[in-house]
PDB file of C-alpha atoms in Angstrom:
ATOM      1  CA  UNK Y 171      24.304   7.653 -18.294  1.00 56.00           C
ATOM      2  CA  UNK Y 172      22.244  10.023 -16.241  1.00 73.00           C
ATOM      3  CA  UNK Y 173      18.931   8.983 -14.798  1.00 94.00           C
ATOM      4  CA  UNK Y 174      15.940   8.673 -17.124  1.00 96.00           C
ATOM      5  CA  UNK Y 175      14.287  11.857 -15.904  1.00 96.00           C
ATOM      6  CA  UNK Y 176      17.425  13.927 -16.472  1.00 95.00           C
ATOM      7  CA  UNK Y 177      17.946  12.300 -19.869  1.00 95.00           C
ATOM      8  CA  UNK Y 178      14.463  13.431 -20.926  1.00 95.00           C
ATOM      9  CA  UNK Y 179      14.756  16.789 -19.187  1.00 94.00           C
ATOM     10  CA  UNK Y 180      11.790  16.286 -16.877  1.00 94.00           C
ATOM     11  CA  UNK Y 181      11.469  16.466 -13.116  1.00 93.00           C
ATOM     12  CA  UNK Y 182      11.400  13.169 -11.195  1.00 94.00           C
ATOM     13  CA  UNK Y 183       7.776  12.594 -10.238  1.00 94.00           C
ATOM     14  CA  UNK Y 184       5.129   9.905 -10.110  1.00 95.00           C
ATOM     15  CA  UNK Y 185       2.512  12.027 -11.874  1.00 91.00           C
ATOM     16  CA  UNK Y 186       3.844  12.688 -15.359  1.00 92.00           C
ATOM     17  CA  UNK Y 187       1.836  14.720 -17.852  1.00 91.00           C
ATOM     18  CA  UNK Y 188       1.698  12.432 -20.874  1.00 91.00           C
ATOM     19  CA  UNK Y 189       1.830  15.181 -23.521  1.00 93.00           C
ATOM     20  CA  UNK Y 190       4.879  16.905 -22.002  1.00 92.00           C
ATOM     21  CA  UNK Y 191       6.532  13.538 -21.373  1.00 94.00           C
ATOM     22  CA  UNK Y 192       6.136  12.419 -24.977  1.00 95.00           C
ATOM     23  CA  UNK Y 193       7.253  15.817 -26.248  1.00 96.00           C
ATOM     24  CA  UNK Y 194      10.432  15.560 -24.163  1.00 95.00           C
ATOM     25  CA  UNK Y 195      11.087  12.046 -25.462  1.00 96.00           C
ATOM     26  CA  UNK Y 196      10.659  13.033 -29.101  1.00 95.00           C
ATOM     27  CA  UNK Y 197      12.910  16.081 -28.597  1.00 96.00           C
ATOM     28  CA  UNK Y 198      15.709  13.816 -27.360  1.00 95.00           C
ATOM     29  CA  UNK Y 199      15.150  11.421 -30.257  1.00 94.00           C
ATOM     30  CA  UNK Y 200      15.353  14.316 -32.749  1.00 93.00           C
ATOM     31  CA  UNK Y 201      18.657  15.442 -31.201  1.00 93.00           C
ATOM     32  CA  UNK Y 202      20.266  12.047 -31.677  1.00 91.00           C
ATOM     33  CA  UNK Y 203      18.693  11.088 -35.008  1.00 87.00           C
ATOM     34  CA  UNK Y 204      21.259   9.453 -37.331  1.00 81.00           C
ATOM     35  CA  UNK Y 205      20.707  12.102 -40.029  1.00 81.00           C
ATOM     36  CA  UNK Y 206      22.183  14.706 -37.665  1.00 84.00           C
ATOM     37  CA  UNK Y 207      25.404  12.718 -37.403  1.00 85.00           C
ATOM     38  CA  UNK Y 208      26.199  12.078 -41.060  1.00 84.00           C
ATOM     39  CA  UNK Y 209      29.811  13.035 -41.568  1.00 87.00           C
ATOM     40  CA  UNK Y 210      30.569  12.963 -37.839  1.00 88.00           C
ATOM     41  CA  UNK Y 211      33.116  10.684 -36.241  1.00 91.00           C
ATOM     42  CA  UNK Y 212      32.326   7.077 -35.414  1.00 90.00           C
ATOM     43  CA  UNK Y 213      32.515   7.954 -31.711  1.00 93.00           C
ATOM     44  CA  UNK Y 214      29.940  10.742 -32.124  1.00 91.00           C
ATOM     45  CA  UNK Y 215      27.618   8.460 -34.112  1.00 88.00           C
ATOM     46  CA  UNK Y 216      27.985   5.731 -31.466  1.00 91.00           C
ATOM     47  CA  UNK Y 217      27.285   8.185 -28.624  1.00 92.00           C
ATOM     48  CA  UNK Y 218      24.157   9.439 -30.428  1.00 90.00           C
ATOM     49  CA  UNK Y 219      22.949   5.895 -31.001  1.00 90.00           C
ATOM     50  CA  UNK Y 220      23.520   5.041 -27.324  1.00 91.00           C
ATOM     51  CA  UNK Y 221      21.597   8.141 -26.262  1.00 91.00           C
ATOM     52  CA  UNK Y 222      18.726   7.068 -28.510  1.00 90.00           C
ATOM     53  CA  UNK Y 223      18.747   3.581 -26.969  1.00 92.00           C
ATOM     54  CA  UNK Y 224      18.813   5.093 -23.469  1.00 94.00           C
ATOM     55  CA  UNK Y 225      15.919   7.405 -24.373  1.00 94.00           C
ATOM     56  CA  UNK Y 226      13.905   4.402 -25.573  1.00 94.00           C
ATOM     57  CA  UNK Y 227      14.537   2.604 -22.277  1.00 95.00           C
ATOM     58  CA  UNK Y 228      13.574   5.752 -20.384  1.00 96.00           C
ATOM     59  CA  UNK Y 229      10.383   6.139 -22.392  1.00 96.00           C
ATOM     60  CA  UNK Y 230       9.236   2.563 -21.884  1.00 96.00           C
ATOM     61  CA  UNK Y 231      10.065   2.616 -18.176  1.00 96.00           C
ATOM     62  CA  UNK Y 232       8.575   5.992 -17.342  1.00 97.00           C
ATOM     63  CA  UNK Y 233       5.388   5.742 -19.404  1.00 96.00           C
ATOM     64  CA  UNK Y 234       4.128   2.877 -17.218  1.00 96.00           C
ATOM     65  CA  UNK Y 235       3.008   4.133 -13.769  1.00 96.00           C
ATOM     66  CA  UNK Y 236       4.127   0.985 -11.939  1.00 97.00           C
ATOM     67  CA  UNK Y 237       7.519   0.837 -13.654  1.00 96.00           C
ATOM     68  CA  UNK Y 238       7.924   4.582 -13.006  1.00 97.00           C
ATOM     69  CA  UNK Y 239       7.227   4.123  -9.279  1.00 97.00           C
ATOM     70  CA  UNK Y 240       9.688   1.233  -9.132  1.00 97.00           C
ATOM     71  CA  UNK Y 241      12.288   3.327 -10.958  1.00 97.00           C
ATOM     72  CA  UNK Y 242      11.821   6.266  -8.585  1.00 97.00           C
ATOM     73  CA  UNK Y 243      12.309   3.931  -5.634  1.00 97.00           C
ATOM     74  CA  UNK Y 244      15.377   2.444  -7.301  1.00 95.00           C
ATOM     75  CA  UNK Y 245      16.804   5.973  -7.580  1.00 95.00           C
ATOM     76  CA  UNK Y 246      16.562   6.080  -3.762  1.00 95.00           C
ATOM     77  CA  UNK Y 247      18.247   2.710  -3.252  1.00 95.00           C
ATOM     78  CA  UNK Y 248      15.033   0.690  -2.865  1.00 96.00           C
ATOM     79  CA  UNK Y 249      14.216  -2.170  -5.214  1.00 96.00           C
ATOM     80  CA  UNK Y 250      10.731  -3.666  -5.424  1.00 95.00           C
ATOM     81  CA  UNK Y 251       9.206  -5.907  -8.053  1.00 88.00           C
ATOM     82  CA  UNK Y 252      12.543  -7.530  -8.902  1.00 87.00           C
ATOM     83  CA  UNK Y 253      14.405 -10.668  -7.965  1.00 86.00           C
ATOM     84  CA  UNK Y 254      16.627  -8.550  -5.717  1.00 88.00           C
ATOM     85  CA  UNK Y 255      13.961  -6.676  -3.734  1.00 91.00           C
ATOM     86  CA  UNK Y 256      15.324  -4.698  -0.818  1.00 93.00           C
ATOM     87  CA  UNK Y 257      11.832  -4.380   0.698  1.00 93.00           C
ATOM     88  CA  UNK Y 258       9.526  -7.294   1.360  1.00 92.00           C
ATOM     89  CA  UNK Y 259       5.723  -7.038   1.583  1.00 94.00           C
ATOM     90  CA  UNK Y 260       4.358  -6.350   5.049  1.00 95.00           C
ATOM     91  CA  UNK Y 261       2.215  -8.971   6.784  1.00 96.00           C
ATOM     92  CA  UNK Y 262      -0.833  -6.729   6.288  1.00 95.00           C
ATOM     93  CA  UNK Y 263      -0.158  -6.512   2.559  1.00 95.00           C
ATOM     94  CA  UNK Y 264       0.336 -10.260   2.269  1.00 95.00           C
ATOM     95  CA  UNK Y 265      -2.956 -10.852   4.107  1.00 96.00           C
ATOM     96  CA  UNK Y 266      -4.772  -8.404   1.810  1.00 94.00           C
ATOM     97  CA  UNK Y 267      -3.376 -10.075  -1.306  1.00 92.00           C
ATOM     98  CA  UNK Y 268      -4.308 -13.546  -0.060  1.00 93.00           C
ATOM     99  CA  UNK Y 269      -7.851 -12.302   0.589  1.00 92.00           C
ATOM    100  CA  UNK Y 270      -8.033 -10.816  -2.899  1.00 89.00           C
ATOM    101  CA  UNK Y 271      -6.958 -14.126  -4.399  1.00 88.00           C
ATOM    102  CA  UNK Y 272      -9.565 -16.052  -2.411  1.00 90.00           C
ATOM    103  CA  UNK Y 273     -12.432 -13.691  -3.231  1.00 89.00           C
ATOM    104  CA  UNK Y 274     -11.549 -11.481  -6.179  1.00 85.00           C
ATOM    105  CA  UNK Y 275     -13.599  -8.271  -6.301  1.00 88.00           C
ATOM    106  CA  UNK Y 276     -15.549  -7.161  -9.356  1.00 91.00           C
ATOM    107  CA  UNK Y 277     -13.482  -5.632 -12.144  1.00 89.00           C
ATOM    108  CA  UNK Y 278     -14.815  -2.112 -11.451  1.00 93.00           C
ATOM    109  CA  UNK Y 279     -13.902  -2.351  -7.779  1.00 94.00           C
ATOM    110  CA  UNK Y 280     -10.465  -3.722  -8.599  1.00 93.00           C
ATOM    111  CA  UNK Y 281      -9.880  -0.920 -11.132  1.00 94.00           C
ATOM    112  CA  UNK Y 282     -10.786   1.645  -8.456  1.00 95.00           C
ATOM    113  CA  UNK Y 283      -8.395  -0.042  -6.020  1.00 95.00           C
ATOM    114  CA  UNK Y 284      -5.594   0.168  -8.606  1.00 95.00           C
ATOM    115  CA  UNK Y 285      -6.280   3.866  -9.189  1.00 96.00           C
ATOM    116  CA  UNK Y 286      -6.381   4.591  -5.447  1.00 97.00           C
ATOM    117  CA  UNK Y 287      -3.119   2.707  -4.962  1.00 97.00           C
ATOM    118  CA  UNK Y 288      -1.486   4.711  -7.748  1.00 96.00           C
ATOM    119  CA  UNK Y 289      -2.658   7.931  -6.081  1.00 96.00           C
ATOM    120  CA  UNK Y 290      -1.235   6.816  -2.723  1.00 97.00           C
ATOM    121  CA  UNK Y 291       2.120   6.089  -4.366  1.00 98.00           C
ATOM    122  CA  UNK Y 292       2.149   9.674  -5.674  1.00 96.00           C
ATOM    123  CA  UNK Y 293       1.236  11.060  -2.241  1.00 97.00           C
ATOM    124  CA  UNK Y 294       4.000   9.096  -0.540  1.00 97.00           C
ATOM    125  CA  UNK Y 295       6.497  10.209  -3.171  1.00 97.00           C
ATOM    126  CA  UNK Y 296       5.513  13.833  -2.533  1.00 96.00           C
ATOM    127  CA  UNK Y 297       6.189  13.279   1.206  1.00 97.00           C
ATOM    128  CA  UNK Y 298       9.507  11.484   0.528  1.00 97.00           C
ATOM    129  CA  UNK Y 299       8.110   8.537   2.508  1.00 97.00           C
ATOM    130  CA  UNK Y 300      10.145   5.907   0.680  1.00 97.00           C
ATOM    131  CA  UNK Y 301       9.263   2.931   2.869  1.00 96.00           C
ATOM    132  CA  UNK Y 302       5.524   3.599   2.647  1.00 97.00           C
ATOM    133  CA  UNK Y 303       5.911   4.210  -1.084  1.00 98.00           C
ATOM    134  CA  UNK Y 304       7.722   0.884  -1.417  1.00 97.00           C
ATOM    135  CA  UNK Y 305       4.898  -1.002   0.346  1.00 97.00           C
ATOM    136  CA  UNK Y 306       2.245   0.767  -1.726  1.00 97.00           C
ATOM    137  CA  UNK Y 307       4.193   0.127  -4.935  1.00 97.00           C
ATOM    138  CA  UNK Y 308       4.253  -3.570  -4.048  1.00 97.00           C
ATOM    139  CA  UNK Y 309       0.492  -3.380  -3.446  1.00 97.00           C
ATOM    140  CA  UNK Y 310       0.015  -1.517  -6.731  1.00 97.00           C
ATOM    141  CA  UNK Y 311       1.877  -4.294  -8.546  1.00 96.00           C
ATOM    142  CA  UNK Y 312      -0.192  -7.035  -6.921  1.00 94.00           C
ATOM    143  CA  UNK Y 313      -3.433  -5.214  -7.723  1.00 95.00           C
ATOM    144  CA  UNK Y 314      -2.452  -4.655 -11.350  1.00 94.00           C
ATOM    145  CA  UNK Y 315      -1.540  -8.323 -11.658  1.00 92.00           C
ATOM    146  CA  UNK Y 316      -4.921  -9.299 -10.191  1.00 90.00           C
ATOM    147  CA  UNK Y 317      -6.604  -7.070 -12.795  1.00 87.00           C
ATOM    148  CA  UNK Y 318      -4.656  -8.679 -15.619  1.00 86.00           C
ATOM    149  CA  UNK Y 319      -5.516 -12.160 -14.343  1.00 81.00           C
TER     150      UNK Y 319
END
């Protein structure tokens, strides 16, 4: 299987336009709809079904900004937010997270921090600064978790 961006026919990026993204997803799903493969061989039907499954995985991964950032890093050989992380949080990030846990900010402030972190991830992606993007993606994940808690 190709990467999720190629599968959906969109450029790899952090900032995805939702309308174009969903349009690309539905186009792929139309191409591999079972009705288009009636009368085809079992191998063709199986390949279409697998493409549909892959498109679903791509959609659910790429529609979430944090999962998308993690996926982009994974495409560059960096895993964060998994059991097999290749990058660990910096001491500064760990200190910031501990401080946030001790004195959680107001919800509005935390929401702004999450948005700013997401923007920084996009900036670092644009600069191909994978290590900085990895640290900020870790931070983004911690901040989102703090919001959910």
